CSV table of C-alpha atoms and ligand atoms in Angstrom, one decimal:
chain,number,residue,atom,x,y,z
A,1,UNK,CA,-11.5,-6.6,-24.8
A,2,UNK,CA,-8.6,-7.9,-23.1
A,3,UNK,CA,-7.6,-6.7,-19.6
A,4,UNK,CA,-4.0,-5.3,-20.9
A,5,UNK,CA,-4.0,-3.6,-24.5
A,6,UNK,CA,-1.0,-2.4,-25.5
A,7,UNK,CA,-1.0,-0.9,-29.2
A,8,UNK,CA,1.2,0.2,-31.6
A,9,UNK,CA,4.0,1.2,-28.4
A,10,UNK,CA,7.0,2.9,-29.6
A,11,UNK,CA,9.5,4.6,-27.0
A,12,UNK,CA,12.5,6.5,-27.8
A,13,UNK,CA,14.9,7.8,-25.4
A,14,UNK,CA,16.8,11.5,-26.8
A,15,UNK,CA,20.8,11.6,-25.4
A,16,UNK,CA,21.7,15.0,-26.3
A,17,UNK,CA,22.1,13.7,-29.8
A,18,UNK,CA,22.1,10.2,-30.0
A,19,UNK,CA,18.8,8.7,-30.2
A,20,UNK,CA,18.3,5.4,-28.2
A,21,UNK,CA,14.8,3.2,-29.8
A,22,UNK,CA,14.0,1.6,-26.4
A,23,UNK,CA,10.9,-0.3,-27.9
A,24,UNK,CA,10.2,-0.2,-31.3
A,25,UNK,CA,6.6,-1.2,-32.2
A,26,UNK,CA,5.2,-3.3,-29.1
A,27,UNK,CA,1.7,-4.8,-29.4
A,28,UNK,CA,0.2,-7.5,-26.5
A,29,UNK,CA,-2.6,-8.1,-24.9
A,30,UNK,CA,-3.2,-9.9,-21.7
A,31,UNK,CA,-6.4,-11.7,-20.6
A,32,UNK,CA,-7.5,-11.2,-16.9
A,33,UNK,CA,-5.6,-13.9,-15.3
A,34,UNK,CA,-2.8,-14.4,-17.2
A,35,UNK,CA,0.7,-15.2,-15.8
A,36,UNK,CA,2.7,-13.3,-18.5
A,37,UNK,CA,6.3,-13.4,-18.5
A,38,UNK,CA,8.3,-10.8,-20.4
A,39,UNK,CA,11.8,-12.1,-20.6
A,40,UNK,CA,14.5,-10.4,-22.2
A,41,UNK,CA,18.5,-9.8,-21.5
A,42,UNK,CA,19.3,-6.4,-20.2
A,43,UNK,CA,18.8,-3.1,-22.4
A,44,UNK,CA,15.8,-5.3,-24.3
A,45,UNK,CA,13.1,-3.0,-23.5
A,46,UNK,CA,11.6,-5.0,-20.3
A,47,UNK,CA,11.5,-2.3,-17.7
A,48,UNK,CA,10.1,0.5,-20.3
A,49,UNK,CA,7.9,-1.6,-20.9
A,50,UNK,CA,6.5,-2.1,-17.5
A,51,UNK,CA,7.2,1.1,-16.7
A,52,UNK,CA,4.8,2.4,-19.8
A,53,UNK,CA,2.3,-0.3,-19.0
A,54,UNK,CA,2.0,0.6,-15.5
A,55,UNK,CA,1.1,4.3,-16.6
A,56,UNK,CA,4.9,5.3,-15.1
A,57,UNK,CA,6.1,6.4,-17.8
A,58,UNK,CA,5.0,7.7,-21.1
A,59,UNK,CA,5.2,6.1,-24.4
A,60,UNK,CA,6.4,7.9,-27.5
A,61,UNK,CA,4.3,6.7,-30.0
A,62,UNK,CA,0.8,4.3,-29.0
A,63,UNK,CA,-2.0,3.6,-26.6
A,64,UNK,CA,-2.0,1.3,-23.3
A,65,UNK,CA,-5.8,0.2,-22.7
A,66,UNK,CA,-6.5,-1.6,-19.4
A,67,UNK,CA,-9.4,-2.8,-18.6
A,68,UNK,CA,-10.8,-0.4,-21.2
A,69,UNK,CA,-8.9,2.9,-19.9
A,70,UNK,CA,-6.7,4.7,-22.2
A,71,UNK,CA,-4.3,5.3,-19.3
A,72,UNK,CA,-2.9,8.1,-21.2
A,73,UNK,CA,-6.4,9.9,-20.9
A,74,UNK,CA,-5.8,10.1,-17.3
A,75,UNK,CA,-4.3,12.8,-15.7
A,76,UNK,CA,-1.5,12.4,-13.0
A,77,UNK,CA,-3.6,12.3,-10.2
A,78,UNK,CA,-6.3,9.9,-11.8
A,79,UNK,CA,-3.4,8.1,-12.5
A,80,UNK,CA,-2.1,7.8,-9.3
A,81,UNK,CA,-5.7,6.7,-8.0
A,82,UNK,CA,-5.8,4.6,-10.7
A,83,UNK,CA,-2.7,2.5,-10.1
A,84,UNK,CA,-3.4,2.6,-6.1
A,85,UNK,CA,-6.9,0.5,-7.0
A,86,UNK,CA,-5.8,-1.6,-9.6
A,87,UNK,CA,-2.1,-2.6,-9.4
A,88,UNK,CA,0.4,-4.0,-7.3
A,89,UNK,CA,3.8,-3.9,-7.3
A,90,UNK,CA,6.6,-6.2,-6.4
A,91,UNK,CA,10.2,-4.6,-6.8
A,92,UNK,CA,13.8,-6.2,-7.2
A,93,UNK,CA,14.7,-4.5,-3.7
A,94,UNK,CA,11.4,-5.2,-2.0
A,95,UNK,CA,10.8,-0.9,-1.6
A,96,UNK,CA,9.4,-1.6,1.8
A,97,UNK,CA,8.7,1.5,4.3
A,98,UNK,CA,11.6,1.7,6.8
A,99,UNK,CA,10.1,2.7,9.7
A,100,UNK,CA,7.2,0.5,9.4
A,101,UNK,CA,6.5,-3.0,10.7
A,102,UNK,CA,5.7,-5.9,8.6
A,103,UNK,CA,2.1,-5.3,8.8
A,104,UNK,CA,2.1,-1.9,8.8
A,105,UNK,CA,3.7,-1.7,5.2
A,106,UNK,CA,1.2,-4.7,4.0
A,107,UNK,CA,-2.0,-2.6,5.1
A,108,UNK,CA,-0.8,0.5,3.3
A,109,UNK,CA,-2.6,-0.3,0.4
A,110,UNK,CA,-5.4,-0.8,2.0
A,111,UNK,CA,-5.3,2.4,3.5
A,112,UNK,CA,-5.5,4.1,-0.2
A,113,UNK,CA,-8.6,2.7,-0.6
A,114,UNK,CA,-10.1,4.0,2.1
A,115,UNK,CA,-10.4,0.9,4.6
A,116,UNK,CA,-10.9,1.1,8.0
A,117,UNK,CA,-7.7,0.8,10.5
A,118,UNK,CA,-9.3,-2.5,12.2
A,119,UNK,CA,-10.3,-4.2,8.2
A,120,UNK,CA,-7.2,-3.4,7.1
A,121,UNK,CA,-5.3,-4.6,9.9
A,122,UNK,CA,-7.2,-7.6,9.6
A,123,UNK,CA,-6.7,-8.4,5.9
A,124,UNK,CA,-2.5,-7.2,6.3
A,125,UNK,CA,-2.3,-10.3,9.3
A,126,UNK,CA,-4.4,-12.9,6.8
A,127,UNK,CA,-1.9,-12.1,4.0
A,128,UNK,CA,1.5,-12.7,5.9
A,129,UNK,CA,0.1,-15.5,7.3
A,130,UNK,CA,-0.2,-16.6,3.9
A,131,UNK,CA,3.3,-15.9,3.0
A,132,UNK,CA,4.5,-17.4,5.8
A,133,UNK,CA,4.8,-14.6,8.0
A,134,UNK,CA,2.9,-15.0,10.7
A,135,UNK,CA,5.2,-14.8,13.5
A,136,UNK,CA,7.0,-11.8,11.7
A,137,UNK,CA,4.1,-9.5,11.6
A,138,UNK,CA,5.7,-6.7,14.2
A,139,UNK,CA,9.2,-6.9,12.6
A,140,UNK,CA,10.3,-4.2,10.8
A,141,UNK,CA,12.4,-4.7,7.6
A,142,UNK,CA,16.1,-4.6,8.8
A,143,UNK,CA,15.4,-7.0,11.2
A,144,UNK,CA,14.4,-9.3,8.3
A,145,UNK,CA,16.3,-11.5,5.7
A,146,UNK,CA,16.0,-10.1,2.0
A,147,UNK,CA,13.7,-13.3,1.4
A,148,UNK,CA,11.3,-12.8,4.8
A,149,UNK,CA,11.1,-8.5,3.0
A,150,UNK,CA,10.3,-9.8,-0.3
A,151,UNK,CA,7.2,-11.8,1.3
A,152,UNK,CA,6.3,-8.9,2.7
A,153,UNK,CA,6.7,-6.9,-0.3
A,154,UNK,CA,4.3,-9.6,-1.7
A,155,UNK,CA,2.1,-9.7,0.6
A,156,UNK,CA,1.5,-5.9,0.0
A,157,UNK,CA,1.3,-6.4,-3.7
A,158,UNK,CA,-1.5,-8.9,-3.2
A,159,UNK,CA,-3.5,-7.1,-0.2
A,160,UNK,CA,-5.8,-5.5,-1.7
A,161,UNK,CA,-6.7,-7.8,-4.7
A,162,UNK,CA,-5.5,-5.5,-7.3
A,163,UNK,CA,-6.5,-6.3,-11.1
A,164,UNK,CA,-3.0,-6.5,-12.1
A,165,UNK,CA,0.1,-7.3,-10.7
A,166,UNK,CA,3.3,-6.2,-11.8
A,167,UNK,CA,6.9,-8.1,-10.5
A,168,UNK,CA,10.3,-6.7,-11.5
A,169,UNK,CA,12.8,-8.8,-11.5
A,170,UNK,CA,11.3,-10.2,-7.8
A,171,UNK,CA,14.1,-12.6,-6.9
A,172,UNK,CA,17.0,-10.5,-8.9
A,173,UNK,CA,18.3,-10.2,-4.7
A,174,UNK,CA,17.6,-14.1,-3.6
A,175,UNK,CA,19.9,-17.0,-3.5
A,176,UNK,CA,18.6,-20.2,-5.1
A,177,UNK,CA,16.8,-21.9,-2.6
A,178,UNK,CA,14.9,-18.5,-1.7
A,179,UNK,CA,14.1,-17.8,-5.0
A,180,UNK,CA,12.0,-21.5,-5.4
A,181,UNK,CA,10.1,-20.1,-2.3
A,182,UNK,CA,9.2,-16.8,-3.7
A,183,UNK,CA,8.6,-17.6,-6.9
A,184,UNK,CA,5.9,-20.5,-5.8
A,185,UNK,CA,4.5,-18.1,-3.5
A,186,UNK,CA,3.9,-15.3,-6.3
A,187,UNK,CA,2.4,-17.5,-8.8
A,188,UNK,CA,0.4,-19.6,-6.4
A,189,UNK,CA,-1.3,-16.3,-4.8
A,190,UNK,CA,-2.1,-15.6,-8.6
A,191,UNK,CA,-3.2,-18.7,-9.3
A,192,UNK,CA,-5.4,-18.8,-6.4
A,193,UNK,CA,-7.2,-15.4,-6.8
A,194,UNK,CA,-7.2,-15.4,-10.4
A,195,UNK,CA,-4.9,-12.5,-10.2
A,196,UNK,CA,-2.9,-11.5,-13.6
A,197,UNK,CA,0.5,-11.3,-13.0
A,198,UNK,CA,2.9,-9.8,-15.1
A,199,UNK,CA,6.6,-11.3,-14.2
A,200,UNK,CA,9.5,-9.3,-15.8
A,201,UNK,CA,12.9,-10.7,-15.7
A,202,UNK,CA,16.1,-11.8,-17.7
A,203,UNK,CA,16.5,-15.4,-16.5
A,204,UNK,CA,15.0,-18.1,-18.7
A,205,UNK,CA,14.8,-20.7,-15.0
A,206,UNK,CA,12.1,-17.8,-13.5
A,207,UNK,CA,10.3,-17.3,-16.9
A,208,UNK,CA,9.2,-21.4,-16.5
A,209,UNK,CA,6.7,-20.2,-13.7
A,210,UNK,CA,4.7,-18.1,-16.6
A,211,UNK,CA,2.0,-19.7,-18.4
A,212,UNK,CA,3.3,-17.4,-21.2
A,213,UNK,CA,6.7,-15.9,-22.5
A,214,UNK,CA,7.1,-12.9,-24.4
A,215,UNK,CA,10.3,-12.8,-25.4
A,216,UNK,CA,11.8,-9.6,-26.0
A,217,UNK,CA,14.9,-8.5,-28.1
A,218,UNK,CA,16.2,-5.0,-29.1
A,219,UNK,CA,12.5,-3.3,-28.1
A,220,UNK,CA,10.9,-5.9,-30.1
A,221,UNK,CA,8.7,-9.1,-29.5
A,222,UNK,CA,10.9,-11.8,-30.8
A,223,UNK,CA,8.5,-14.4,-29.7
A,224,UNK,CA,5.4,-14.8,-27.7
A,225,UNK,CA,4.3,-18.3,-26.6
A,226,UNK,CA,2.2,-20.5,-24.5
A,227,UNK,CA,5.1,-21.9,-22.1
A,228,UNK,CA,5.2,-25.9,-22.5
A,229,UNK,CA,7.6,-26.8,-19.5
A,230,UNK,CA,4.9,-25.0,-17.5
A,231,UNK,CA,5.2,-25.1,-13.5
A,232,UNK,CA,1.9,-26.1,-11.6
A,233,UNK,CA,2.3,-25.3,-7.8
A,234,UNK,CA,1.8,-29.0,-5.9
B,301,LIG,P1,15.8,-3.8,-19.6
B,301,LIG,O1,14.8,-3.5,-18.6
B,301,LIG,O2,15.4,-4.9,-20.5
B,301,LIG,O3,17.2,-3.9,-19.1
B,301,LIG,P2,15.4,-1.0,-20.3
B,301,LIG,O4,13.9,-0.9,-20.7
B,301,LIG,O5,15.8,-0.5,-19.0
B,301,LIG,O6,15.8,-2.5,-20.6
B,301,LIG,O7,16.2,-0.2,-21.4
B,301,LIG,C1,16.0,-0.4,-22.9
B,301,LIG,C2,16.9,0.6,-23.6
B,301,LIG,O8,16.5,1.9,-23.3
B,301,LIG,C3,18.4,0.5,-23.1
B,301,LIG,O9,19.2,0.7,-24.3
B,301,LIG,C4,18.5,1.6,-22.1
B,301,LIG,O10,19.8,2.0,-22.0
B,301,LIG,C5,17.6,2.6,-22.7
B,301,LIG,N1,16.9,3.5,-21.7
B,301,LIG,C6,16.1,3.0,-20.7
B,301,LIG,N2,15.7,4.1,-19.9
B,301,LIG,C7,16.3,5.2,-20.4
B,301,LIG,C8,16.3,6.5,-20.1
B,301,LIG,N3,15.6,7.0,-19.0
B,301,LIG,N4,17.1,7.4,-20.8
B,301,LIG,C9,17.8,6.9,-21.8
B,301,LIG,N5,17.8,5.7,-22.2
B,301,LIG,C10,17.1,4.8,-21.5
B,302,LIG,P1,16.5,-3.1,-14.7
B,302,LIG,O1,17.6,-3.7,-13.9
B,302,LIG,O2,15.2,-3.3,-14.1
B,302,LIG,O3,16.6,-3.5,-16.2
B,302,LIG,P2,17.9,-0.7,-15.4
B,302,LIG,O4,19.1,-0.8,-14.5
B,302,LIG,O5,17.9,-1.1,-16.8
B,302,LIG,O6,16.7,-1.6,-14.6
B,302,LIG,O7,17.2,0.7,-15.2
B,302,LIG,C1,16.9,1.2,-14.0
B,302,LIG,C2,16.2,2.6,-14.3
B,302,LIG,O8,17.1,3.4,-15.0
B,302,LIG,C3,15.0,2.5,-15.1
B,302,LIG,O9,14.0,3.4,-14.6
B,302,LIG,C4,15.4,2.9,-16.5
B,302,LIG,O10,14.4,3.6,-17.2
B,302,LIG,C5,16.6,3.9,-16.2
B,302,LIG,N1,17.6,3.8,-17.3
B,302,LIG,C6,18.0,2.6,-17.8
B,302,LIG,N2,19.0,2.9,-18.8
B,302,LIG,C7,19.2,4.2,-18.7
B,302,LIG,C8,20.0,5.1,-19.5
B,302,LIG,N3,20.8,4.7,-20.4
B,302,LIG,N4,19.9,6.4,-19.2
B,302,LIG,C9,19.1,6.9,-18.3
B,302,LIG,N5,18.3,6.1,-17.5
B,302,LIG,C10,18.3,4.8,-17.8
């Protein structure tokens, strides 16, 4: 089985009267190390997706499997656990802790899994050394620039070598030259621990760092393809 089933997903949102059909019959599956790309313009379906995927939200109509889970089997709290172990997250506005420092908010998933303060501190240091952070590590996030947060938001999402992780619109915040950096950084941490990544976004320049596009249109797959101008990380 592959690591992401999705079956048969329908969602429909209910306003007052009017009946919005956000996805209308979604079926993928994603192999364990796949660098999936679900592009789409805006209102296509992409965050519900994600959202549903990630066991956020719930679908109308269907079944997500991952890594043989019916995620909708779980309750809310072995949902929660189950998301801490096997996802990561990287968010358009980076979602870092405030009053944290950079390494702080990178052990923090760490700290769900029950690691030791010393290990985790440990692994949080490796990690924004490998995003280029090592002489940021006691900064906390207003006193970096949205690019240095999003490595740290990165960072975080890769910590703890989660099974899956999920990026929303990651450089949706980044000029152009920040966005090359980020996006090389993502796939190559992917690449290098065989990580799958699941990239959402609307811009068809970021979806040429996926191995595969699943183009979405009106909630439903309008194509899904192996991605020929494919970018390989130097
Ligand atoms: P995208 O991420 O591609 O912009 P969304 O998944 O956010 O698309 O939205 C898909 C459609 O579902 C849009 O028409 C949107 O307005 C609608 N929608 C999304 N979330 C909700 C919600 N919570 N309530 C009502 N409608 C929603
Ligand atoms: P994105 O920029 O990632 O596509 P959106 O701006 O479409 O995000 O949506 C942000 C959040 O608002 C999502 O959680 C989505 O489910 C919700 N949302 C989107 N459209 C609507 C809507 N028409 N009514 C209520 N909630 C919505």
């Amino acid at each position: 089985m592959s690591l992401i089933c999705v079956k048969d997903i329908r969602k429909v949102y209910h306003l007052g009267t009017e009946k919005v059909v956000a996805l209308n019959r979604i079926n993928l599956s994603i192999e364990q190390g796949e660098i999936c790309c679900i592009l789409g313009t805006s209102g296509s379906g992409k965050s519900t997706l994600l959202n549903i995927m990630a066991g956020l939200e719930k679908p109308s109509r269907g079944s997500v499997f991952i890594d043989g889970v019916d995620i909708a089997k779980l309750s809310e709290r072995q949902l929660a656990v189950f998301r801490q172990k096997n996802i990561g997250f990287i968010f358009q506005s980076y979602n870092l802790m405030p009053t944290l420092t950079a390494v702080e908010n990178v052990a923090m998933p760490l700290m769900f899994k029950g690691i030791g303060k010393k290990s985790r501190n440990g692994q949080a240091v490796k990690m924004l050394k490998a995003v280029k952070l090592g002489n940021r590590m006691h900064h906390k996030p207003t006193q970096m620039s949205g690019g240095q947060q999003q490595r740290v938001g990165i960072a975080r999402a890769f910590v703890a070598h989660p099974k899956i992780v999920f990026a929303d619109e990651p450089t949706g915040n980044l000029d152009s030259k920040t966005t090359i950096e980020v996006m090389e950084m993502i796939v190559g941490l992917a690449r290098k621990h065989h990580e799958t990544l699941i990239l959402v976004t609307h811009d068809r320049e970021i979806a040429q760092y996926a191995d595969r596009i699943v183009h979405l249109l009106d909630g439903n797959i309008k194509s899904d393809k192996a991605n020929e101008a494919l970018f390989v990380p130097g």
